[in-house]
PDB file of C-alpha atoms in Angstrom:
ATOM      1  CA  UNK A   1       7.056 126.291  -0.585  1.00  0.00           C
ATOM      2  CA  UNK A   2       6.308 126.218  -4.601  1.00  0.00           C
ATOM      3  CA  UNK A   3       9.979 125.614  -4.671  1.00  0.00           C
ATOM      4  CA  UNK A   4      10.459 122.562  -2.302  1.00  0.00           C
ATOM      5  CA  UNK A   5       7.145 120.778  -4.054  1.00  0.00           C
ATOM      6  CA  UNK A   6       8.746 121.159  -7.677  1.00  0.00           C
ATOM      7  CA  UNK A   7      12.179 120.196  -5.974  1.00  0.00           C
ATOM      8  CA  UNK A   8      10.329 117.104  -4.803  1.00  0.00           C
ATOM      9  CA  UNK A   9       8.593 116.414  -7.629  1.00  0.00           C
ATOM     10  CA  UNK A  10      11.255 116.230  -9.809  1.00  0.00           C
ATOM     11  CA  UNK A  11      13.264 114.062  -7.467  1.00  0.00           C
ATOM     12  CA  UNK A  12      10.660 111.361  -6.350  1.00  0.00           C
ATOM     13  CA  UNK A  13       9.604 110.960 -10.519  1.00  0.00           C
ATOM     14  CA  UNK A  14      12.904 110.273 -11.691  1.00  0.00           C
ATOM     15  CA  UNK A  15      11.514 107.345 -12.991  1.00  0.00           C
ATOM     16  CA  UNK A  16       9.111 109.468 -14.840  1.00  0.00           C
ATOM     17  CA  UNK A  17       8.599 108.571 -18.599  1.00  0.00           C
ATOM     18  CA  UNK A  18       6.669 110.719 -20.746  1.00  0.00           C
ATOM     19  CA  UNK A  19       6.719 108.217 -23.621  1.00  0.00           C
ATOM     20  CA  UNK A  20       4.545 105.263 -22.396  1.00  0.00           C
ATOM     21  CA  UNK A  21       1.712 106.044 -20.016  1.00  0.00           C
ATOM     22  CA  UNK A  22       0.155 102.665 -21.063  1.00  0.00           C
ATOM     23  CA  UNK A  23       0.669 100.395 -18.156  1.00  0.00           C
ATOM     24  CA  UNK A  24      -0.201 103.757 -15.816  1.00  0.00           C
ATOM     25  CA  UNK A  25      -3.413 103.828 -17.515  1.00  0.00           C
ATOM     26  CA  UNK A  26      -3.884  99.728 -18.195  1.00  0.00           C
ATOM     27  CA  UNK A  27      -3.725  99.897 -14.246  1.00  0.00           C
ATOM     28  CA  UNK A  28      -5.861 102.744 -13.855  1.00  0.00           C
ATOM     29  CA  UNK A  29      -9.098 100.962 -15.829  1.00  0.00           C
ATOM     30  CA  UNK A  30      -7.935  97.363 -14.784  1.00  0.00           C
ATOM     31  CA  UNK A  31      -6.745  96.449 -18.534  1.00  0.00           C
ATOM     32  CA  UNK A  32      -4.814  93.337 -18.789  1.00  0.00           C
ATOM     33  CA  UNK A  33      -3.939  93.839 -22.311  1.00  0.00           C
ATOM     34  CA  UNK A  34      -2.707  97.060 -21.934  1.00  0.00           C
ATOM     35  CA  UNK A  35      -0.620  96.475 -19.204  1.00  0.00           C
ATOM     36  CA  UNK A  36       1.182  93.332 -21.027  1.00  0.00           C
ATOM     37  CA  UNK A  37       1.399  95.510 -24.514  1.00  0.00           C
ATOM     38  CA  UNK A  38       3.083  98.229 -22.254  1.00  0.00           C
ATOM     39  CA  UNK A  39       5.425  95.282 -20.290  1.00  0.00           C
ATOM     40  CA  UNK A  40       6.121  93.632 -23.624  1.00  0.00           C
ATOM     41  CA  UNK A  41       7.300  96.627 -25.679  1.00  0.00           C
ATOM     42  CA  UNK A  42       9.150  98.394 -22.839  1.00  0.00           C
ATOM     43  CA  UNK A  43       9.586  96.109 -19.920  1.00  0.00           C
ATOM     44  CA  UNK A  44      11.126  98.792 -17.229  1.00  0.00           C
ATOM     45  CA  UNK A  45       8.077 100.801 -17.884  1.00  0.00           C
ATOM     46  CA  UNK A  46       6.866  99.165 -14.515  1.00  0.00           C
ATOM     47  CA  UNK A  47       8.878 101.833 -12.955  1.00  0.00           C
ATOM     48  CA  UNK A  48       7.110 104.448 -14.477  1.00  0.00           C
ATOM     49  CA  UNK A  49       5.413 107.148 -12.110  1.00  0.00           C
ATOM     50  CA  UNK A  50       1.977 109.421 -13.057  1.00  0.00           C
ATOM     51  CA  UNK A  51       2.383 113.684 -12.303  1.00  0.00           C
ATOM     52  CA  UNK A  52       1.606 112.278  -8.430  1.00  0.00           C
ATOM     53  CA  UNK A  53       4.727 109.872  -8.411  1.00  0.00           C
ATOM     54  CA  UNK A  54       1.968 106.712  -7.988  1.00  0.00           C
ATOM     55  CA  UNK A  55       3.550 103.531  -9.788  1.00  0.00           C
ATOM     56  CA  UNK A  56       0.838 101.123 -12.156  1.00  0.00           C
ATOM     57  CA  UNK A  57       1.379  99.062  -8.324  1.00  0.00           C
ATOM     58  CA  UNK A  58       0.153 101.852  -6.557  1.00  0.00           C
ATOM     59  CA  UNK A  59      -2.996 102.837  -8.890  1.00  0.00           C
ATOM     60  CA  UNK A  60      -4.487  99.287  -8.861  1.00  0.00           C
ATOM     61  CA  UNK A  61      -3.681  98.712  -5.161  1.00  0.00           C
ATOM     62  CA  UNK A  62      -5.609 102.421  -4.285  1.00  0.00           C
ATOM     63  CA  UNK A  63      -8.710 101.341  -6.782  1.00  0.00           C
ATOM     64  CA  UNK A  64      -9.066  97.944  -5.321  1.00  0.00           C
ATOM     65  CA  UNK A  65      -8.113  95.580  -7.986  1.00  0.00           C
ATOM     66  CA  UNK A  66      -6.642  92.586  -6.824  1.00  0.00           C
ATOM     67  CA  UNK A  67      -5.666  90.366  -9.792  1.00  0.00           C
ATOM     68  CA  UNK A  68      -4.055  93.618 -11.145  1.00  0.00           C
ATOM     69  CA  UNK A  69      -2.196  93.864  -7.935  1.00  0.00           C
ATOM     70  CA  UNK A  70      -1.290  90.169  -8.221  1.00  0.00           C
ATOM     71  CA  UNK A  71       0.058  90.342 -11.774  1.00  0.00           C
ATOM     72  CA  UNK A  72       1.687  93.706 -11.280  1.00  0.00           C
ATOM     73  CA  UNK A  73       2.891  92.552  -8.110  1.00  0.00           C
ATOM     74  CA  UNK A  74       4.913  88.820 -10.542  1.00  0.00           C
ATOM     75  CA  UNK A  75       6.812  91.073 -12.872  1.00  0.00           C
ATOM     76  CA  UNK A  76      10.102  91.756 -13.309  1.00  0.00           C
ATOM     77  CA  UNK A  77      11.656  95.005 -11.917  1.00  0.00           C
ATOM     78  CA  UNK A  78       8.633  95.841  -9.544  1.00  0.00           C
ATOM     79  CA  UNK A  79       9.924  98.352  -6.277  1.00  0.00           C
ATOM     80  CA  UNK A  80       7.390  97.308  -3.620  1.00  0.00           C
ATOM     81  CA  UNK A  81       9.292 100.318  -1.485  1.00  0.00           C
ATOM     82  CA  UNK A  82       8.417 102.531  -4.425  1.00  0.00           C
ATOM     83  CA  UNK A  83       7.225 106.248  -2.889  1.00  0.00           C
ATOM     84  CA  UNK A  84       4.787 108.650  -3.850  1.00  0.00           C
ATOM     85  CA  UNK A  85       5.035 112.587  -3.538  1.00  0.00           C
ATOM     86  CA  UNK A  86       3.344 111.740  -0.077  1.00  0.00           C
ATOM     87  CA  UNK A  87       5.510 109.097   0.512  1.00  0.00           C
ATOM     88  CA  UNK A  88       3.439 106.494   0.511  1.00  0.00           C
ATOM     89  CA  UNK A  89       4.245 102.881  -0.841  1.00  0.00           C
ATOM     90  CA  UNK A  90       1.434 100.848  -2.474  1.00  0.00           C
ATOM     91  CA  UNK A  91       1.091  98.999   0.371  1.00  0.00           C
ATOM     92  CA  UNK A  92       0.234 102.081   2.439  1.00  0.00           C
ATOM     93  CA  UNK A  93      -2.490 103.676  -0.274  1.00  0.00           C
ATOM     94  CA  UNK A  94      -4.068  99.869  -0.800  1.00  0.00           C
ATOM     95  CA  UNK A  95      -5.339 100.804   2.433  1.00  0.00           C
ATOM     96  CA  UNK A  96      -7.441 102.919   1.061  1.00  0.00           C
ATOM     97  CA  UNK A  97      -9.205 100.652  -0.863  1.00  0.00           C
ATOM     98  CA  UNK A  98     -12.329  98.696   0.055  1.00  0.00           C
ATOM     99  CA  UNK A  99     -10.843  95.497  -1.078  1.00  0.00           C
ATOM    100  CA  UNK A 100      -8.899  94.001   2.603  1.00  0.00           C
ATOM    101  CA  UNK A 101      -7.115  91.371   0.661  1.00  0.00           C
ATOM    102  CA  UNK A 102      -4.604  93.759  -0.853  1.00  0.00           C
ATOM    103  CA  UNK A 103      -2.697  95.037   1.881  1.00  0.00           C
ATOM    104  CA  UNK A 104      -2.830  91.832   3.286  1.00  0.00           C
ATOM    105  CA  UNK A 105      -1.075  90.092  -0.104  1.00  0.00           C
ATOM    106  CA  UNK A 106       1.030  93.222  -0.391  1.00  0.00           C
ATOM    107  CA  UNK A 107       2.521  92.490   3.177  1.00  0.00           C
ATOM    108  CA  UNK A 108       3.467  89.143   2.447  1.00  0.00           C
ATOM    109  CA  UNK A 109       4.832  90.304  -1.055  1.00  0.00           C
ATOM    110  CA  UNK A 110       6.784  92.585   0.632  1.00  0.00           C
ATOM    111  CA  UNK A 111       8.011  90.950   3.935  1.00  0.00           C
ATOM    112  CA  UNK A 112       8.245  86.742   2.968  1.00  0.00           C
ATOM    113  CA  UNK A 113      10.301  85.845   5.801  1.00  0.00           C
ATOM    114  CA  UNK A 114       7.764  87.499   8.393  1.00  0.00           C
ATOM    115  CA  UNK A 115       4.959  85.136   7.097  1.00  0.00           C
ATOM    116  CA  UNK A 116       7.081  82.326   7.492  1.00  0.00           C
ATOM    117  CA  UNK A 117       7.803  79.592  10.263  1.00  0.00           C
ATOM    118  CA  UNK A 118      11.500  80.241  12.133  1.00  0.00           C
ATOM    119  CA  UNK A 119      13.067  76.881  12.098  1.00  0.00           C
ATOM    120  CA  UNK A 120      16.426  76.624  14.498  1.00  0.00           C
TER     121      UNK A 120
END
């Protein structure tokens, strides 16, 4: 079993980049600044993944911040189908969060043309 979580783990954090943990923690405490200082110096880091395979999108979603989801949500590069080790997308762990706006944002974020009006 030790071997099919490692096997996992290493396959779901392929994005996984030990050298800049910024936006993962400018996420964490809701940190504008650190965030953009980790976007400008490294733009793709908004792929990185923590030890739990959670992107900076996933973190603010589950902790209920919903300008950080908003501004994490406008950037280049973001994978709104992005999976943690449990498989769960940032849409599925804003759920968690106290804050109903997220999921609802996320939704539309992630599905545009089911929000929308079908014209013939």
């Amino acid at each position: 079993m030790l071997y099919l979580y490692k096997n996992m783990k290493q396959e779901n954090n392929k994005n996984h980049n030990s050298g800049n943990y910024n936006i993962l923690r400018g996420a964490y405490f809701n940190n504008f600044s650190e965030v953009d200082g980790a976007l400008e110096t490294e733009p793709r880091c908004i792929e990185n993944t923590d030890h739990l395979g959670r992107t900076a999108l996933h973190i603010a979603a589950q902790r209920g911040f919903v300008d950080m989801v908003m501004h994490l949500s406008e950037q280049d590069g973001v994978d709104f189908s992005a999976t943690d080790l449990l498989g769960r997308t940032a849409l599925d762990v804003s759920w968690e969060s106290a804050k109903s706006e997220i999921p609802h944002y996320l939704s539309d974020r992630m599905y545009p043309s089911l929000f929308t009006e079908f014209t013939p």
